[in-house]
Structures are given as structure tokens and as C-alpha cells.
Amino acid sequence: MRVPFLDLADVVTELRPELDAAWHRVMDSGWFIGGAEVDTFEAEFAAFSGAKHCIGVANGLDALTLVLRAWGIGPGDEVIVPGHTFIATLLAVSQTGAVPVPVEVDDATCNLDPAAVEAAITVKTRAILPVHLYGQLADMVTIAQIAHKHGLLVLEDAAQAHGATRDGAPPASHGDAAAWSFYPGKNLGAFGDGGGITTNDDALASRLRTLRNYGSAVKYVHDERGVNSRLDTLQAALLRVRLSRLADWNARRLAHANAYLTALAPVAAAFPALRLPTVAAGSAPVWHLFVLRHPAPLALAAALEARGVATQRHYPTVPHQTGAYAEQLGHVRLPVSERIASEVLSLPMGPHLTGSQRDAVIVAVTEAVAALAAAPGR
Ligand SMILES: *Cc1c(COP(=O)(O)O)cnc(C)c1O
């Protein structure tokens, strides 16, 4: 059996009649930017994620950047980010002219380490930007306490965490705003690019609505220099169909994750080189990714590939050591983050993974980990 990492054609197969109806509704309306579909999607996603406002934008990177801009963050400012994340988290800070300050993450959860955050605060620090990596929320209660103590803003990168909670609280509960990506492979994905921001802050919400639309709240009145970062009407209509399945599809991911955790626990016990994901107390992750740790992830990936299982690595290089940040941040050393990046391997995970595919993955991992242990240095 061949198990793909992810096949988005399955999304279309399951939802085709509803997607076709949404597509035709938009085409027949003759309305392609803004309008009722966008307003309705925003209201539905705000309700789903327990926030007062949702503002649709063009992509996840813009969602992050526009919040920082709305707060007036720019040159001379610092924003604290996790050392292990997707590069977009840092690029959003850089786009404003501010400096991203990567700090250490927790070795177990791979999420921002609150103690490292506090140690990195300087007079230039304006905001903290935790990422809810792989679908699990960071320790927002502690991070919000630190922010409050030092007068800092908190923007949550929730691009991988649609539907996740911690102690019952979704993103944008403890932080001032959360930024979302609707990139096709995300738990809630569009059929192209899309993004959004949730917040309970009325003033921030109206500022963002203006900024995303050429700095204009009233047509042809431009009180500031905004950008064009709108969520397409068509994407909003298609996202509404996927949103109606999100809770159900997250439940399917959870069932797969629990099966992986149960079946692979004895393997990790027998071969300590293998580490399984850790779920923090009170945390309800949505398993955007199921990420193993192993000291030889490339050898493990090859052994799985030989057994028909496709994997990916999220993310093999910490952003501050990529070419994009070599000059500015190349001197930063974050041993925990860097080791995590050198060990990660993501297994197939998604609502359309079948039970038999999942079981084939479990067999393949069990065999591959034992084979690597028997032939170290291969
Ligand atoms: C996907 C992602 C983004 C960026 O989203 P785009 O819609 O691709 O711009 C930002 N942060 C994280 C953690 C992501 O996974």
C-alpha cells in the first residue's frame, strides 16, 4: 500500500456538490470582491473560534503583518518569536521594519518557552508572537501574564490551530489578536490563498478592515496608506463549505493521532531514539501535523519511503539560520530549537487518511525504527 503525505483531491471528492453550489452561487451573483459571502464567512469563523470579530485577508502572512502594522510596530521595535517555526512568523515582523527576536522553545511541546520570553525582553520589545505549532496552543496564560507585566501586545500565530483550545480557551482569548492562514493544506483551507484575523478588540478590528482595503473605510476616502489584502468572495464561499466540516474533520485527525500515539508508545519505549509528540495538560490540539522526533530523520524518512509511506519535515531549518536571516540573526544560537529542527519528521495526517493507511504507517514506523536501531549510522 502506498500512503501519500496528503492528497487534497479527497477534500473535493467529499464536498463536491456543496463546493459546486457555492461556486455557482458566486458566479451567478456577479460579485467577486467582498459582499455577503465574505461578511457571512467572517461571522461564521468568528463564531466558530469564539471571537467577537473576524477580518478576512489575502493570506496568513498578511494576517500577521497587518496586525503588527495596525499596532504601529515598525523600525526600532523588537518582536519576540519562537526559534522553531515556519519562516512566515519572522517575515511578518521584518515586513514592518521591526526586528524579530527568536527565543528558545520547549523541548517537549516545541512551543514558545515562557521563561525564554521573559529573559529576551528589552526596552525595544513591543510584542510577543507565539505560534501554536502543529495544532497545539502555546502556554498562553503564562505568556499573557508576562506581556501584561511588561506592557507588551500579544499576537498569536494560529495558522495551524483552527479549532484548538487550551483549558477551554481558543486563540485570541489571552492574546490581543490571532492570525490565521487558509492555505489549502491547513485544517481549514481554501482553494487558493486566504487568511484572517480574529480579535475581541473593536478598535483593532475596524483599523484592520480599513488597512486591508487601501486604507479606506469609505470608498475613495483614504486616511492612511493601506494595502490590497482582501479575501476573495469565491474563496469565502468555498471556505464556508469547509468550515461546516471543520469540527468533524478535526475529530478524524484526533482519532488518527490517538491511534498513532497508542500503537507507537511501545516502539518509543523499546527504542528511545524515537520520540512521540507531547500534549500539554489541559491542551486540546487539532493535529495539523503529527511530528515524530528521531536523531536520523532522513534515514527514517528513507526507510518509510521504502515501505510506501511518504513523509515531510516541518521544519528542517530554524528560520534564523536560513539565508534570509543569515546576516541579521545568523549569530543567534538556540540549541533546543536547532536540535528539534534537526530531528523532526511528519507522518501522514489528515481527515482523509483511512484506517488501513494509518495502520500501514504504524507497521512501517515500527519496522523502520527497529531497522535503524539494528544498523546505526546507515
Ligand atoms: C502557513 C503558515 C503561515 C503562513 O500562511 P500563508 O497563508 O501561507 O501566508 C504562517 N505561520 C505558520 C505557522 C504557518 O504554518
mmCIF file of C-alpha atoms and ligand atoms in Angstrom:
data_model
loop_
_atom_site.group_PDB
_atom_site.id
_atom_site.type_symbol
_atom_site.label_atom_id
_atom_site.label_comp_id
_atom_site.label_asym_id
_atom_site.label_seq_id
_atom_site.Cartn_x
_atom_site.Cartn_y
_atom_site.Cartn_z
ATOM 1 C CA MET A 1 0.000 0.000 0.000
ATOM 2 C CA ARG A 2 1.210 3.496 -0.879
ATOM 3 C CA VAL A 3 0.320 6.172 1.719
ATOM 4 C CA PRO A 4 0.600 9.760 0.436
ATOM 5 C CA PHE A 5 1.536 12.527 2.866
ATOM 6 C CA LEU A 6 -1.640 14.449 1.992
ATOM 7 C CA ASP A 7 -3.969 14.438 -1.032
ATOM 8 C CA LEU A 8 -6.259 17.474 -1.254
ATOM 9 C CA ALA A 9 -8.250 15.939 -4.120
ATOM 10 C CA ASP A 10 -10.016 13.929 -1.370
ATOM 11 C CA VAL A 11 -11.401 17.206 0.022
ATOM 12 C CA VAL A 12 -13.057 17.970 -3.306
ATOM 13 C CA THR A 13 -14.355 14.414 -3.697
ATOM 14 C CA GLU A 14 -16.121 14.507 -0.328
ATOM 15 C CA LEU A 15 -17.587 18.009 -0.737
ATOM 16 C CA ARG A 16 -18.151 18.295 -4.491
ATOM 17 C CA PRO A 17 -21.911 19.026 -4.613
ATOM 18 C CA GLU A 18 -21.646 21.741 -1.964
ATOM 19 C CA LEU A 19 -18.497 23.260 -3.479
ATOM 20 C CA ASP A 20 -20.151 23.298 -6.911
ATOM 21 C CA ALA A 21 -23.222 25.028 -5.436
ATOM 22 C CA ALA A 22 -21.054 27.671 -3.737
ATOM 23 C CA TRP A 23 -19.073 28.236 -6.949
ATOM 24 C CA HIS A 24 -22.252 28.703 -8.999
ATOM 25 C CA ARG A 25 -23.778 30.996 -6.371
ATOM 26 C CA VAL A 26 -20.772 33.335 -6.598
ATOM 27 C CA MET A 27 -20.557 33.190 -10.409
ATOM 28 C CA ASP A 28 -24.268 33.930 -10.770
ATOM 29 C CA SER A 29 -24.090 36.810 -8.285
ATOM 30 C CA GLY A 30 -21.635 38.767 -10.438
ATOM 31 C CA TRP A 31 -19.957 39.923 -7.195
ATOM 32 C CA PHE A 32 -16.302 38.850 -6.784
ATOM 33 C CA ILE A 33 -14.684 41.041 -4.104
ATOM 34 C CA GLY A 34 -16.247 41.460 -0.652
ATOM 35 C CA GLY A 35 -20.006 41.210 -0.313
ATOM 36 C CA ALA A 36 -22.294 38.878 1.580
ATOM 37 C CA GLU A 37 -20.182 35.713 1.224
ATOM 38 C CA VAL A 38 -17.178 37.386 2.865
ATOM 39 C CA ASP A 39 -19.315 39.007 5.596
ATOM 40 C CA THR A 40 -21.015 35.677 6.320
ATOM 41 C CA PHE A 41 -17.787 33.678 6.365
ATOM 42 C CA GLU A 42 -16.257 36.243 8.740
ATOM 43 C CA ALA A 43 -19.255 35.965 11.079
ATOM 44 C CA GLU A 44 -19.232 32.158 10.915
ATOM 45 C CA PHE A 45 -15.493 31.842 11.546
ATOM 46 C CA ALA A 46 -15.651 34.365 14.419
ATOM 47 C CA ALA A 47 -18.442 32.273 15.984
ATOM 48 C CA PHE A 48 -16.537 29.025 15.408
ATOM 49 C CA SER A 49 -13.390 30.403 17.001
ATOM 50 C CA GLY A 50 -15.132 32.141 19.879
ATOM 51 C CA ALA A 51 -14.019 35.672 18.966
ATOM 52 C CA LYS A 52 -16.020 38.868 18.522
ATOM 53 C CA HIS A 53 -14.524 39.788 15.135
ATOM 54 C CA CYS A 54 -13.011 38.029 12.129
ATOM 55 C CA ILE A 55 -11.372 40.073 9.370
ATOM 56 C CA GLY A 56 -10.651 38.170 6.148
ATOM 57 C CA VAL A 57 -7.382 38.955 4.365
ATOM 58 C CA ALA A 58 -5.393 37.588 1.428
ATOM 59 C CA ASN A 59 -3.139 35.088 3.252
ATOM 60 C CA GLY A 60 -1.663 34.135 6.615
ATOM 61 C CA LEU A 61 1.476 36.241 6.223
ATOM 62 C CA ASP A 62 -0.639 39.357 5.606
ATOM 63 C CA ALA A 63 -2.807 38.492 8.620
ATOM 64 C CA LEU A 64 0.288 38.588 10.849
ATOM 65 C CA THR A 65 1.808 41.663 9.196
ATOM 66 C CA LEU A 66 -1.370 43.757 9.206
ATOM 67 C CA VAL A 67 -1.931 43.306 12.945
ATOM 68 C CA LEU A 68 1.638 44.416 13.691
ATOM 69 C CA ARG A 69 1.179 47.404 11.349
ATOM 70 C CA ALA A 70 -2.167 48.281 12.949
ATOM 71 C CA TRP A 71 -0.352 48.443 16.287
ATOM 72 C CA GLY A 72 2.190 50.849 14.802
ATOM 73 C CA ILE A 73 5.074 48.391 15.198
ATOM 74 C CA GLY A 74 7.975 49.314 12.908
ATOM 75 C CA PRO A 75 11.644 50.304 12.699
ATOM 76 C CA GLY A 76 13.379 50.372 16.094
ATOM 77 C CA ASP A 77 10.968 47.872 17.635
ATOM 78 C CA GLU A 78 11.527 44.237 18.591
ATOM 79 C CA VAL A 79 9.021 41.376 18.482
ATOM 80 C CA ILE A 80 9.749 38.096 20.280
ATOM 81 C CA VAL A 81 9.147 34.953 18.167
ATOM 82 C CA PRO A 82 9.789 31.218 18.693
ATOM 83 C CA GLY A 83 13.112 29.807 17.441
ATOM 84 C CA HIS A 84 11.353 26.874 15.775
ATOM 85 C CA THR A 85 8.510 27.893 13.433
ATOM 86 C CA PHE A 86 7.644 28.454 9.773
ATOM 87 C CA ILE A 87 9.591 31.445 8.418
ATOM 88 C CA ALA A 88 6.381 33.493 7.858
ATOM 89 C CA THR A 89 6.299 34.281 11.589
ATOM 90 C CA LEU A 90 9.626 36.133 11.313
ATOM 91 C CA LEU A 91 8.937 37.616 7.859
ATOM 92 C CA ALA A 92 5.798 39.348 9.172
ATOM 93 C CA VAL A 93 7.894 41.171 11.768
ATOM 94 C CA SER A 94 10.556 42.052 9.184
ATOM 95 C CA GLN A 95 7.940 43.441 6.776
ATOM 96 C CA THR A 96 7.063 46.133 9.307
ATOM 97 C CA GLY A 97 10.731 47.138 9.667
ATOM 98 C CA ALA A 98 10.908 45.752 13.213
ATOM 99 C CA VAL A 99 13.410 43.081 14.310
ATOM 100 C CA PRO A 100 12.254 39.517 15.047
ATOM 101 C CA VAL A 101 13.929 38.195 18.218
ATOM 102 C CA PRO A 102 13.869 34.383 18.155
ATOM 103 C CA VAL A 103 13.900 32.700 21.570
ATOM 104 C CA GLU A 104 14.017 29.114 22.754
ATOM 105 C CA VAL A 105 11.046 26.741 22.573
ATOM 106 C CA ASP A 106 10.042 23.993 24.998
ATOM 107 C CA ASP A 107 11.717 20.681 24.112
ATOM 108 C CA ALA A 108 8.551 18.645 24.758
ATOM 109 C CA THR A 109 5.831 20.714 23.042
ATOM 110 C CA CYS A 110 8.059 22.623 20.538
ATOM 111 C CA ASN A 111 6.122 25.784 21.518
ATOM 112 C CA LEU A 112 7.431 29.106 22.877
ATOM 113 C CA ASP A 113 9.146 28.735 26.278
ATOM 114 C CA PRO A 114 7.714 31.486 28.547
ATOM 115 C CA ALA A 115 10.923 31.679 30.635
ATOM 116 C CA ALA A 116 12.933 32.376 27.481
ATOM 117 C CA VAL A 117 10.438 35.097 26.507
ATOM 118 C CA GLU A 118 10.873 36.958 29.770
ATOM 119 C CA ALA A 119 14.672 36.800 29.509
ATOM 120 C CA ALA A 120 14.602 38.324 25.996
ATOM 121 C CA ILE A 121 12.540 41.439 26.822
ATOM 122 C CA THR A 122 14.381 44.750 26.253
ATOM 123 C CA VAL A 123 13.301 48.401 26.163
ATOM 124 C CA LYS A 124 12.653 47.937 22.443
ATOM 125 C CA THR A 125 10.285 44.973 22.824
ATOM 126 C CA ARG A 126 6.743 45.827 21.718
ATOM 127 C CA ALA A 127 5.042 42.473 21.241
ATOM 128 C CA ILE A 128 5.241 38.696 21.726
ATOM 129 C CA LEU A 129 4.303 36.459 18.777
ATOM 130 C CA PRO A 130 3.709 32.871 19.972
ATOM 131 C CA VAL A 131 2.979 30.178 17.366
ATOM 132 C CA HIS A 132 0.546 27.326 18.026
ATOM 133 C CA LEU A 133 2.813 24.871 16.245
ATOM 134 C CA TYR A 134 1.491 21.619 14.738
ATOM 135 C CA GLY A 135 -2.023 22.451 16.045
ATOM 136 C CA GLN A 136 -1.274 22.731 19.779
ATOM 137 C CA LEU A 137 -1.692 26.024 21.647
ATOM 138 C CA ALA A 138 1.306 27.588 23.366
ATOM 139 C CA ASP A 139 1.112 28.341 27.117
ATOM 140 C CA MET A 140 -0.981 31.483 26.583
ATOM 141 C CA VAL A 141 -1.884 32.065 30.246
ATOM 142 C CA THR A 142 1.778 32.432 31.238
ATOM 143 C CA ILE A 143 2.702 34.366 28.084
ATOM 144 C CA ALA A 144 -0.186 36.810 28.627
ATOM 145 C CA GLN A 145 0.902 37.322 32.260
ATOM 146 C CA ILE A 146 4.423 38.213 31.103
ATOM 147 C CA ALA A 147 3.030 40.544 28.435
ATOM 148 C CA HIS A 148 0.784 42.271 30.953
ATOM 149 C CA LYS A 149 3.638 42.725 33.433
ATOM 150 C CA HIS A 150 5.835 44.376 30.764
ATOM 151 C CA GLY A 151 3.121 46.271 28.849
ATOM 152 C CA LEU A 152 3.504 44.212 25.650
ATOM 153 C CA LEU A 153 0.990 43.218 22.967
ATOM 154 C CA VAL A 154 0.410 39.551 22.064
ATOM 155 C CA LEU A 155 -0.308 38.332 18.530
ATOM 156 C CA GLU A 156 -0.944 34.578 18.190
ATOM 157 C CA ASP A 157 0.112 32.783 15.004
ATOM 158 C CA ALA A 158 -2.820 30.359 14.763
ATOM 159 C CA ALA A 159 -2.139 29.265 11.155
ATOM 160 C CA GLN A 160 -2.005 25.604 12.254
ATOM 161 C CA ALA A 161 -4.583 25.659 15.058
ATOM 162 C CA HIS A 162 -8.146 26.085 13.693
ATOM 163 C CA GLY A 163 -10.372 24.685 16.453
ATOM 164 C CA ALA A 164 -7.631 24.097 19.057
ATOM 165 C CA THR A 165 -8.099 25.119 22.708
ATOM 166 C CA ARG A 166 -6.090 25.099 25.921
ATOM 167 C CA ASP A 167 -8.030 24.925 29.202
ATOM 168 C CA GLY A 168 -11.063 25.563 27.000
ATOM 169 C CA ALA A 169 -9.695 28.846 25.584
ATOM 170 C CA PRO A 170 -9.247 29.257 21.792
ATOM 171 C CA PRO A 171 -6.656 31.556 20.152
ATOM 172 C CA ALA A 172 -7.292 35.318 20.709
ATOM 173 C CA SER A 173 -8.629 34.680 24.245
ATOM 174 C CA HIS A 174 -5.481 35.550 26.201
ATOM 175 C CA GLY A 175 -3.682 37.305 23.342
ATOM 176 C CA ASP A 176 -4.846 40.566 21.720
ATOM 177 C CA ALA A 177 -5.387 39.001 18.285
ATOM 178 C CA ALA A 178 -4.841 35.754 16.385
ATOM 179 C CA ALA A 179 -3.711 35.439 12.758
ATOM 180 C CA TRP A 180 -4.952 32.527 10.627
ATOM 181 C CA SER A 181 -3.906 31.051 7.300
ATOM 182 C CA PHE A 182 -6.392 29.344 4.993
ATOM 183 C CA TYR A 183 -3.644 27.888 2.777
ATOM 184 C CA PRO A 184 -5.149 24.742 1.173
ATOM 185 C CA GLY A 185 -3.308 22.224 3.386
ATOM 186 C CA LYS A 186 -4.273 23.882 6.690
ATOM 187 C CA ASN A 187 -7.047 22.337 8.853
ATOM 188 C CA LEU A 188 -9.350 24.995 7.390
ATOM 189 C CA GLY A 189 -8.055 25.559 3.872
ATOM 190 C CA ALA A 190 -9.254 27.472 0.823
ATOM 191 C CA PHE A 191 -8.773 26.522 -2.849
ATOM 192 C CA GLY A 192 -6.037 29.094 -3.244
ATOM 193 C CA ASP A 193 -4.667 31.628 -0.767
ATOM 194 C CA GLY A 194 -6.649 33.101 2.113
ATOM 195 C CA GLY A 195 -6.168 34.371 5.654
ATOM 196 C CA GLY A 196 -7.954 36.001 8.552
ATOM 197 C CA ILE A 197 -7.578 37.726 11.901
ATOM 198 C CA THR A 198 -9.725 37.181 14.995
ATOM 199 C CA THR A 199 -9.880 39.611 17.903
ATOM 200 C CA ASN A 200 -12.186 40.861 20.636
ATOM 201 C CA ASP A 201 -10.822 44.404 20.212
ATOM 202 C CA ASP A 202 -13.360 46.626 18.360
ATOM 203 C CA ALA A 203 -10.860 49.366 17.508
ATOM 204 C CA LEU A 204 -8.284 46.903 16.137
ATOM 205 C CA ALA A 205 -10.968 45.192 14.037
ATOM 206 C CA SER A 206 -12.106 48.399 12.370
ATOM 207 C CA ARG A 207 -8.495 49.528 11.811
ATOM 208 C CA LEU A 208 -7.744 46.193 10.084
ATOM 209 C CA ARG A 209 -10.837 46.470 7.861
ATOM 210 C CA THR A 210 -9.506 49.811 6.650
ATOM 211 C CA LEU A 211 -5.858 48.738 6.299
ATOM 212 C CA ARG A 212 -6.684 45.655 4.181
ATOM 213 C CA ASN A 213 -8.657 47.777 1.723
ATOM 214 C CA TYR A 214 -6.304 50.589 0.597
ATOM 215 C CA GLY A 215 -6.649 52.387 3.931
ATOM 216 C CA SER A 216 -10.239 53.169 3.046
ATOM 217 C CA ALA A 217 -13.360 52.718 5.193
ATOM 218 C CA VAL A 218 -15.476 54.851 2.852
ATOM 219 C CA LYS A 219 -14.931 54.487 -0.898
ATOM 220 C CA TYR A 220 -12.283 56.943 -2.205
ATOM 221 C CA VAL A 221 -11.592 58.330 1.269
ATOM 222 C CA HIS A 222 -8.013 57.326 2.158
ATOM 223 C CA ASP A 223 -6.891 58.468 5.594
ATOM 224 C CA GLU A 224 -3.786 56.273 5.592
ATOM 225 C CA ARG A 225 -1.672 54.150 3.247
ATOM 226 C CA GLY A 226 -3.251 50.732 3.320
ATOM 227 C CA VAL A 227 -2.709 47.641 1.203
ATOM 228 C CA ASN A 228 -4.768 45.361 -1.010
ATOM 229 C CA SER A 229 -5.165 42.250 1.118
ATOM 230 C CA ARG A 230 -8.757 41.090 0.669
ATOM 231 C CA LEU A 231 -10.212 37.594 0.973
ATOM 232 C CA ASP A 232 -11.806 36.700 -2.400
ATOM 233 C CA THR A 233 -15.578 36.278 -2.458
ATOM 234 C CA LEU A 234 -15.157 32.879 -4.128
ATOM 235 C CA GLN A 235 -12.675 31.671 -1.504
ATOM 236 C CA ALA A 236 -15.015 32.873 1.267
ATOM 237 C CA ALA A 237 -17.919 30.905 -0.240
ATOM 238 C CA LEU A 238 -15.780 27.750 -0.569
ATOM 239 C CA LEU A 239 -14.337 28.224 2.942
ATOM 240 C CA ARG A 240 -17.892 28.267 4.339
ATOM 241 C CA VAL A 241 -18.367 24.726 2.994
ATOM 242 C CA ARG A 242 -15.133 23.505 4.593
ATOM 243 C CA LEU A 243 -15.877 25.340 7.850
ATOM 244 C CA SER A 244 -19.129 23.366 8.153
ATOM 245 C CA ARG A 245 -16.975 20.182 8.344
ATOM 246 C CA LEU A 246 -14.095 21.518 10.427
ATOM 247 C CA ALA A 247 -15.168 20.099 13.805
ATOM 248 C CA ASP A 248 -15.881 16.696 12.244
ATOM 249 C CA TRP A 249 -12.616 16.649 10.289
ATOM 250 C CA ASN A 250 -10.615 17.725 13.364
ATOM 251 C CA ALA A 251 -12.229 14.775 15.204
ATOM 252 C CA ARG A 252 -10.977 12.427 12.466
ATOM 253 C CA ARG A 253 -7.461 13.848 12.884
ATOM 254 C CA LEU A 254 -7.707 13.307 16.653
ATOM 255 C CA ALA A 255 -8.714 9.656 16.150
ATOM 256 C CA HIS A 256 -5.667 9.112 13.904
ATOM 257 C CA ALA A 257 -3.365 10.889 16.366
ATOM 258 C CA ASN A 258 -4.640 8.798 19.273
ATOM 259 C CA ALA A 259 -4.151 5.613 17.249
ATOM 260 C CA TYR A 260 -0.571 6.638 16.356
ATOM 261 C CA LEU A 261 0.188 7.542 19.990
ATOM 262 C CA THR A 262 -1.220 4.293 21.366
ATOM 263 C CA ALA A 263 0.367 1.987 18.794
ATOM 264 C CA LEU A 264 3.767 3.707 18.752
ATOM 265 C CA ALA A 265 4.180 4.150 22.532
ATOM 266 C CA PRO A 266 5.720 0.653 22.950
ATOM 267 C CA VAL A 267 8.033 1.326 19.979
ATOM 268 C CA ALA A 268 9.263 4.563 21.568
ATOM 269 C CA ALA A 269 9.703 2.699 24.873
ATOM 270 C CA ALA A 270 11.803 -0.018 23.213
ATOM 271 C CA PHE A 271 13.777 2.387 21.012
ATOM 272 C CA PRO A 272 14.302 5.689 22.878
ATOM 273 C CA ALA A 273 15.704 7.321 19.706
ATOM 274 C CA LEU A 274 12.042 7.667 18.671
ATOM 275 C CA ARG A 275 10.061 10.425 20.395
ATOM 276 C CA LEU A 276 6.325 10.940 20.008
ATOM 277 C CA PRO A 277 4.521 14.311 20.221
ATOM 278 C CA THR A 278 3.749 15.599 23.727
ATOM 279 C CA VAL A 279 0.323 17.025 24.599
ATOM 280 C CA ALA A 280 0.436 19.585 27.424
ATOM 281 C CA ALA A 281 -2.009 19.304 30.349
ATOM 282 C CA GLY A 282 -5.369 20.933 29.522
ATOM 283 C CA SER A 283 -4.452 21.156 25.836
ATOM 284 C CA ALA A 284 -6.796 20.022 23.033
ATOM 285 C CA PRO A 285 -4.654 20.097 19.870
ATOM 286 C CA VAL A 286 -6.149 19.777 16.375
ATOM 287 C CA TRP A 287 -3.233 17.749 14.966
ATOM 288 C CA HIS A 288 -2.454 19.865 11.916
ATOM 289 C CA LEU A 289 0.708 17.743 11.813
ATOM 290 C CA PHE A 290 1.828 14.596 13.644
ATOM 291 C CA VAL A 291 5.541 15.134 14.145
ATOM 292 C CA LEU A 292 7.962 12.422 15.265
ATOM 293 C CA ARG A 293 11.445 13.147 16.564
ATOM 294 C CA HIS A 294 14.412 10.942 15.670
ATOM 295 C CA PRO A 295 18.153 11.696 15.582
ATOM 296 C CA ALA A 296 18.319 10.462 11.964
ATOM 297 C CA PRO A 297 15.113 11.811 10.355
ATOM 298 C CA LEU A 298 16.411 11.473 6.792
ATOM 299 C CA ALA A 299 17.321 7.796 7.284
ATOM 300 C CA LEU A 300 13.931 7.229 8.920
ATOM 301 C CA ALA A 301 12.193 9.024 6.022
ATOM 302 C CA ALA A 302 14.057 6.821 3.513
ATOM 303 C CA ALA A 303 13.143 3.657 5.444
ATOM 304 C CA LEU A 304 9.482 4.747 5.478
ATOM 305 C CA GLU A 305 9.558 5.677 1.794
ATOM 306 C CA ALA A 306 10.921 2.174 1.046
ATOM 307 C CA ARG A 307 7.827 0.854 2.863
ATOM 308 C CA GLY A 308 5.465 3.068 0.824
ATOM 309 C CA VAL A 309 4.947 5.859 3.376
ATOM 310 C CA ALA A 310 5.512 9.482 2.330
ATOM 311 C CA THR A 311 6.675 11.968 4.980
ATOM 312 C CA GLN A 312 7.682 15.638 5.153
ATOM 313 C CA ARG A 313 9.779 17.724 7.558
ATOM 314 C CA HIS A 314 8.308 20.731 9.418
ATOM 315 C CA TYR A 315 10.750 22.436 9.528
ATOM 316 C CA PRO A 316 14.288 21.184 8.836
ATOM 317 C CA THR A 317 15.994 24.568 9.369
ATOM 318 C CA VAL A 318 15.262 27.185 12.023
ATOM 319 C CA PRO A 319 14.357 30.476 10.269
ATOM 320 C CA HIS A 320 17.197 32.466 11.847
ATOM 321 C CA GLN A 321 19.737 30.139 10.219
ATOM 322 C CA THR A 322 18.297 30.348 6.700
ATOM 323 C CA GLY A 323 19.905 32.541 4.061
ATOM 324 C CA ALA A 324 17.090 35.058 4.559
ATOM 325 C CA TYR A 325 18.274 35.816 8.109
ATOM 326 C CA ALA A 326 21.971 34.823 7.962
ATOM 327 C CA GLU A 327 23.193 38.418 8.134
ATOM 328 C CA GLN A 328 20.772 39.722 10.766
ATOM 329 C CA LEU A 329 20.309 36.699 13.044
ATOM 330 C CA GLY A 330 22.921 34.128 11.963
ATOM 331 C CA HIS A 331 24.844 34.665 15.225
ATOM 332 C CA VAL A 332 21.849 33.613 17.374
ATOM 333 C CA ARG A 333 22.291 30.166 18.964
ATOM 334 C CA LEU A 334 19.207 28.320 20.201
ATOM 335 C CA PRO A 335 20.299 24.726 20.909
ATOM 336 C CA VAL A 336 16.845 23.332 21.747
ATOM 337 C CA SER A 337 15.155 24.863 18.684
ATOM 338 C CA GLU A 338 18.043 23.847 16.438
ATOM 339 C CA ARG A 339 18.017 20.264 17.721
ATOM 340 C CA ILE A 340 14.247 19.990 17.213
ATOM 341 C CA ALA A 341 14.668 21.168 13.607
ATOM 342 C CA SER A 342 17.350 18.514 13.067
ATOM 343 C CA GLU A 343 15.075 15.724 14.383
ATOM 344 C CA VAL A 344 11.540 16.358 13.061
ATOM 345 C CA LEU A 345 9.650 14.050 10.693
ATOM 346 C CA SER A 346 5.916 14.453 9.962
ATOM 347 C CA LEU A 347 3.769 11.349 9.368
ATOM 348 C CA PRO A 348 0.738 11.308 7.023
ATOM 349 C CA MET A 349 -2.146 13.063 8.843
ATOM 350 C CA GLY A 350 -5.475 14.416 7.701
ATOM 351 C CA PRO A 351 -9.222 13.822 7.671
ATOM 352 C CA HIS A 352 -8.980 11.624 4.584
ATOM 353 C CA LEU A 353 -6.303 9.277 5.855
ATOM 354 C CA THR A 354 -8.065 5.875 6.009
ATOM 355 C CA GLY A 355 -7.850 3.450 8.905
ATOM 356 C CA SER A 356 -5.944 0.934 6.793
ATOM 357 C CA GLN A 357 -3.489 3.617 5.583
ATOM 358 C CA ARG A 358 -2.940 4.675 9.201
ATOM 359 C CA ASP A 359 -2.329 1.068 10.232
ATOM 360 C CA ALA A 360 0.149 0.673 7.355
ATOM 361 C CA VAL A 361 2.003 3.768 8.633
ATOM 362 C CA ILE A 362 2.159 2.264 12.133
ATOM 363 C CA VAL A 363 3.610 -1.006 10.800
ATOM 364 C CA ALA A 364 6.122 0.876 8.646
ATOM 365 C CA VAL A 365 7.302 3.098 11.542
ATOM 366 C CA THR A 366 7.595 0.078 13.856
ATOM 367 C CA GLU A 367 9.735 -1.794 11.330
ATOM 368 C CA ALA A 368 11.791 1.222 10.240
ATOM 369 C CA VAL A 369 12.708 2.350 13.763
ATOM 370 C CA ALA A 370 13.840 -1.185 14.663
ATOM 371 C CA ALA A 371 15.810 -1.497 11.427
ATOM 372 C CA LEU A 372 17.629 1.816 12.079
ATOM 373 C CA ALA A 373 18.456 0.725 15.627
ATOM 374 C CA ALA A 374 19.937 -2.524 14.267
ATOM 375 C CA ALA A 375 22.036 -0.672 11.679
ATOM 376 C CA PRO A 376 23.086 2.647 13.257
ATOM 377 C CA GLY A 377 24.984 5.115 11.125
ATOM 378 C CA ARG A 378 23.355 3.871 7.946
HETATM 379 C C1 LIG B 1 1.020 28.512 6.879
HETATM 380 C C2 LIG B 1 1.657 29.331 7.950
HETATM 381 C C3 LIG B 1 1.792 30.727 7.852
HETATM 382 C C4 LIG B 1 1.570 31.499 6.577
HETATM 383 O O1 LIG B 1 0.371 31.343 5.965
HETATM 384 P P1 LIG B 1 0.190 31.697 4.387
HETATM 385 O O2 LIG B 1 -1.285 31.674 4.220
HETATM 386 O O3 LIG B 1 0.915 30.648 3.622
HETATM 387 O O4 LIG B 1 0.769 33.053 4.170
HETATM 388 C C5 LIG B 1 2.272 31.419 8.942
HETATM 389 N N1 LIG B 1 2.633 30.794 10.069
HETATM 390 C C6 LIG B 1 2.557 29.449 10.197
HETATM 391 C C7 LIG B 1 2.968 28.822 11.494
HETATM 392 C C8 LIG B 1 2.070 28.680 9.144
HETATM 393 O O5 LIG B 1 2.018 27.344 9.275
#
